[in-house]
mmCIF file of C-alpha atoms in Angstrom:
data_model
loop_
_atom_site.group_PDB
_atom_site.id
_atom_site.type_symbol
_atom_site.label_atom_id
_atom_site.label_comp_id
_atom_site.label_asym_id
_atom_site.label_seq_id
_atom_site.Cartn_x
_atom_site.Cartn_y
_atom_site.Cartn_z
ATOM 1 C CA UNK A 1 0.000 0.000 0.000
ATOM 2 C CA UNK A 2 2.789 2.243 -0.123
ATOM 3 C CA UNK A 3 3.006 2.940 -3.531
ATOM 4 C CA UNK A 4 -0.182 3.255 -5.744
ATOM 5 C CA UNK A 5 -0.776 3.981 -9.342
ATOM 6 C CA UNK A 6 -3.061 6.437 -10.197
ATOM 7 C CA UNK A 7 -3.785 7.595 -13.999
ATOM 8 C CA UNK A 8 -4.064 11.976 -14.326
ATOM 9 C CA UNK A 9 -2.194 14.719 -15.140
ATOM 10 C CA UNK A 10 0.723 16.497 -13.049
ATOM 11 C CA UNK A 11 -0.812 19.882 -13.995
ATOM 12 C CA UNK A 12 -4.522 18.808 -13.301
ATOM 13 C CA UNK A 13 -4.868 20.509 -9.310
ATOM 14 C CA UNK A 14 -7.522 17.517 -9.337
ATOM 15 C CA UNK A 15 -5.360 15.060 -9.973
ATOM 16 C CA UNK A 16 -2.851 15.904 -7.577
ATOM 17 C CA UNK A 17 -5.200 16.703 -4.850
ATOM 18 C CA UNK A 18 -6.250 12.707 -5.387
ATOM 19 C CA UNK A 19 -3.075 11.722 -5.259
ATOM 20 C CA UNK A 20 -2.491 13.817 -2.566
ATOM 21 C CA UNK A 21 0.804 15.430 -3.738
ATOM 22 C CA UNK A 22 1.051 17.855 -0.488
ATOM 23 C CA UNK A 23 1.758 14.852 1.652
ATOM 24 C CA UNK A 24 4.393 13.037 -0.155
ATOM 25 C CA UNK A 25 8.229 12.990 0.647
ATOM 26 C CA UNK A 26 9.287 12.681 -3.260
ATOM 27 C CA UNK A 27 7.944 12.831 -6.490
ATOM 28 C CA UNK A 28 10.420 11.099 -9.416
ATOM 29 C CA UNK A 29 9.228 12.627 -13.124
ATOM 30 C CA UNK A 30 10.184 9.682 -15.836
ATOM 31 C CA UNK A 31 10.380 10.430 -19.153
ATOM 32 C CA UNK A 32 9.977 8.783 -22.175
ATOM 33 C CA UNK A 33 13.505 7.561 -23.487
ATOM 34 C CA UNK A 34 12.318 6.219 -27.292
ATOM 35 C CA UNK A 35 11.509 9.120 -29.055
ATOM 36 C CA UNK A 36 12.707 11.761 -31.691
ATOM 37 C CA UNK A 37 12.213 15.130 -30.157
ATOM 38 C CA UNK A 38 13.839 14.964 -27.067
ATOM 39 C CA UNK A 39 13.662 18.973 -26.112
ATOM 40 C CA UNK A 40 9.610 18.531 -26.071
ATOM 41 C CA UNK A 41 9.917 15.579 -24.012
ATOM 42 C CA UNK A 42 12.080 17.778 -21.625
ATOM 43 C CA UNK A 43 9.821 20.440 -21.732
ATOM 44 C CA UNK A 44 6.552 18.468 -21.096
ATOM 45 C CA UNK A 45 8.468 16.936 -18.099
ATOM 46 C CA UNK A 46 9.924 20.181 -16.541
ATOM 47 C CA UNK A 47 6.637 21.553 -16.419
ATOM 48 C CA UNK A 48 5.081 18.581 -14.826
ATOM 49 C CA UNK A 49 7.660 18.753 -12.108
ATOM 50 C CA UNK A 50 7.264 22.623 -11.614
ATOM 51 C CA UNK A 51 3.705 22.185 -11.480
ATOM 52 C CA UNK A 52 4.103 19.582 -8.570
ATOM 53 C CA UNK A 53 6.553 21.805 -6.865
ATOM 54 C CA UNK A 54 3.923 24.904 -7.436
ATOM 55 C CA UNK A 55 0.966 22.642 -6.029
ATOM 56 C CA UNK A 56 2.533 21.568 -2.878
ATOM 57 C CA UNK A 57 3.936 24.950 -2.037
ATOM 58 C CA UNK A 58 0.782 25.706 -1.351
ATOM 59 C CA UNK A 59 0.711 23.476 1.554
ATOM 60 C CA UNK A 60 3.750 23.239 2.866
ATOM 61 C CA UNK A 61 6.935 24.950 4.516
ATOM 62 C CA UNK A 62 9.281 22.805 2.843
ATOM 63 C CA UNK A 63 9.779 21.990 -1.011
ATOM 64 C CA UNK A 64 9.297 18.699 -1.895
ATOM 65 C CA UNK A 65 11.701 16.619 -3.580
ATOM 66 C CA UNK A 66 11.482 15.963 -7.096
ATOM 67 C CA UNK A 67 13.786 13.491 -9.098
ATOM 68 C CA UNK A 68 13.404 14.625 -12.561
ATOM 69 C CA UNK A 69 14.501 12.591 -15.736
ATOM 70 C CA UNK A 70 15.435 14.267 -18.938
ATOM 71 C CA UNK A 71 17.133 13.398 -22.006
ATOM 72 C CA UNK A 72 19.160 16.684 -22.901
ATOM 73 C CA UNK A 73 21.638 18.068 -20.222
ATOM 74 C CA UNK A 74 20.940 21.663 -21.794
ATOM 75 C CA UNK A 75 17.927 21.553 -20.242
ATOM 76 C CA UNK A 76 18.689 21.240 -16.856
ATOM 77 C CA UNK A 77 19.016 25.056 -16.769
ATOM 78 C CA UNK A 78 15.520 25.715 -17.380
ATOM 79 C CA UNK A 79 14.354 23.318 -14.625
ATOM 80 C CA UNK A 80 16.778 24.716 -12.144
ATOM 81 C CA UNK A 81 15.759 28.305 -13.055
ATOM 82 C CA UNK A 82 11.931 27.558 -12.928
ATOM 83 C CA UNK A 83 12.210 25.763 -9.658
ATOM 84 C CA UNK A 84 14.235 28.756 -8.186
ATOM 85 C CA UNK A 85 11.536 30.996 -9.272
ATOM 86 C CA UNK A 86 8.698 28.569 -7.494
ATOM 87 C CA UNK A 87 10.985 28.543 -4.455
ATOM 88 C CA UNK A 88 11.607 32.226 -3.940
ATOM 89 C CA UNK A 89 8.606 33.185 -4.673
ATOM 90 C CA UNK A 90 6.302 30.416 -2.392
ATOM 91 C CA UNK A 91 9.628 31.137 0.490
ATOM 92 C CA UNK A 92 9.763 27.987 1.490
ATOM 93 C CA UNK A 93 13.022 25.956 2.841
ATOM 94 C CA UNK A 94 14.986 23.534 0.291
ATOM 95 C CA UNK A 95 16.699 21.335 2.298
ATOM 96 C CA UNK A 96 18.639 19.293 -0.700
ATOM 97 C CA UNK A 97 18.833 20.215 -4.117
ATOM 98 C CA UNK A 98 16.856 18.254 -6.976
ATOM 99 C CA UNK A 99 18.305 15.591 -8.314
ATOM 100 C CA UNK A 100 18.431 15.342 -12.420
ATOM 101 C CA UNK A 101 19.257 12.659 -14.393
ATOM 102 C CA UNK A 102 20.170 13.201 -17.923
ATOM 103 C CA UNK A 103 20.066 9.654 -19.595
ATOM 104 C CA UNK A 104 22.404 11.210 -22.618
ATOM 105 C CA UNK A 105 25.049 12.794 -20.151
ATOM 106 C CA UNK A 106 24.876 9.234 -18.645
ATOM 107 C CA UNK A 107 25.504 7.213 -21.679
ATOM 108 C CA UNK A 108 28.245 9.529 -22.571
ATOM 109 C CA UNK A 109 29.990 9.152 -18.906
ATOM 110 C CA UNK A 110 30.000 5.954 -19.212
ATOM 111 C CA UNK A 111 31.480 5.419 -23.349
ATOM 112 C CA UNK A 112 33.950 7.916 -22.002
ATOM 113 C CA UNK A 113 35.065 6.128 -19.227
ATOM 114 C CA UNK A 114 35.117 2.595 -21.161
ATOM 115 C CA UNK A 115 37.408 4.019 -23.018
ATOM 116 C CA UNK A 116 39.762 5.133 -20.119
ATOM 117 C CA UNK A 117 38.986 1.916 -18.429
ATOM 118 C CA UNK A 118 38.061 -1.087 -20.734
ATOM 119 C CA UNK A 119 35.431 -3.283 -18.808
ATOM 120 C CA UNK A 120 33.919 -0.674 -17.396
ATOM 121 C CA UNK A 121 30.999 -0.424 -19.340
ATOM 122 C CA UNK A 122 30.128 -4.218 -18.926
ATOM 123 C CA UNK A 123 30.741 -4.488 -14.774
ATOM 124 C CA UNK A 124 28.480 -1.486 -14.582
ATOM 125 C CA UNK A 125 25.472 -3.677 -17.445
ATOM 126 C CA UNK A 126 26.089 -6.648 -14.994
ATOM 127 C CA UNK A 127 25.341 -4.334 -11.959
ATOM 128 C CA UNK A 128 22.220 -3.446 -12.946
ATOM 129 C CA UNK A 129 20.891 -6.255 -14.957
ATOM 130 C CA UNK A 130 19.291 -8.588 -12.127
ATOM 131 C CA UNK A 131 18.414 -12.132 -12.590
ATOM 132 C CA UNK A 132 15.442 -14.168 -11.653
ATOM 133 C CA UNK A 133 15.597 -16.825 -8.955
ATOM 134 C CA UNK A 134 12.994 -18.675 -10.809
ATOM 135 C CA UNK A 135 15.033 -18.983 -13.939
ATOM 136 C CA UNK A 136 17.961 -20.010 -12.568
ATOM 137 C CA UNK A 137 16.276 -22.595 -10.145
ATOM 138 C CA UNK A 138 14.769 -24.182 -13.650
ATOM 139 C CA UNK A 139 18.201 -24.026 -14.788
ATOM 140 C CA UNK A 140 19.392 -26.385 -12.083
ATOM 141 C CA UNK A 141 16.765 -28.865 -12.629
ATOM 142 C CA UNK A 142 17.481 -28.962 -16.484
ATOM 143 C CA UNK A 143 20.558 -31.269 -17.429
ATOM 144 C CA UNK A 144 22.880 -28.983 -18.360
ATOM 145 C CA UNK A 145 26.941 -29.113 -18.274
ATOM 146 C CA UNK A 146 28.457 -27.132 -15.547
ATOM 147 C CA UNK A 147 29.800 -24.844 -18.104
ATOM 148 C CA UNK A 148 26.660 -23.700 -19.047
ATOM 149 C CA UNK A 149 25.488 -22.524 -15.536
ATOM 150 C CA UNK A 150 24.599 -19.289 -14.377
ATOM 151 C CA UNK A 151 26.768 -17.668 -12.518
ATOM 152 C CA UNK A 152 24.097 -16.967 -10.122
ATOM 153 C CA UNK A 153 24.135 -20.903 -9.274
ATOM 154 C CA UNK A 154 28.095 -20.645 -9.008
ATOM 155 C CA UNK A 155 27.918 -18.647 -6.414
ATOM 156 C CA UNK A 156 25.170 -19.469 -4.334
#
């Protein structure tokens, strides 16, 4: 019951009344990561994320935290300069700044650092790629060599 899924609109006040925005410790904006025009993606999420941040200003003292995702890292200024604006004028306390994550300034970090460190790019794919007990416990029942195990089983 902690987290819920609820279908709106960010800049419906209905919506986020429902969801009840004002109470929540974080809001994380996603975007969409398959598509063409990646500054009107950014856009449409930046003013998602300012319209949270305007909504629960309203109700409270502190801003709340909001984990944006966008595509371009030349947009991060307009966030960060609309957010400022929400903040100083609403004169509320920010306790931590917003995180943003720019998936392109992301896949660049990390194609320039395989480059500086070769393996780097497939320790950090391994990291995050998870594995399914399920699968690998049908992989032990199926007669398979050794060789081709999981190294999930290997290990545990």
């Amino acid at each position: 019951d902690i987290v819920r899924y609820l279908q709106g609109s960010p800049l419906n006040h209905n919506d986020l009344e429902r969801a009840k925005a004002q109470y929540a410790l974080a809001c994380f904006v996603m975007t969409q990561v398959d598509t063409k025009n990646e500054d009107s993606i950014d856009a449409r999420n930046i003013l998602r994320t300012l319209s949270i941040k305007r909504y629960c200003a309203l109700y409270r003292e502190d801003a709340i935290l909001t984990c944006i995702q966008l595509l371009n890292p030349k947009n991060k200024r307009h966030y960060r300069s609309g957010a400022s604006a929400i903040v100083e004028s609403a004169m509320i306390d920010v306790l931590i700044p917003d995180p943003i994550l720019c998936i392109n300034e992301v896949r660049m970090g990390l194609l320039a650092k395989s480059c500086h460190c070769p393996g780097i790019s497939t320790l950090i794919s391994n990291l995050v790629t998870s594995t399914s007990l399920v699968t690998s416990k049908k992989k032990k029942k199926e007669k398979t060599p050794s060789s081709y195990k999981l190294w999930f089983d290997e290990y545990n």
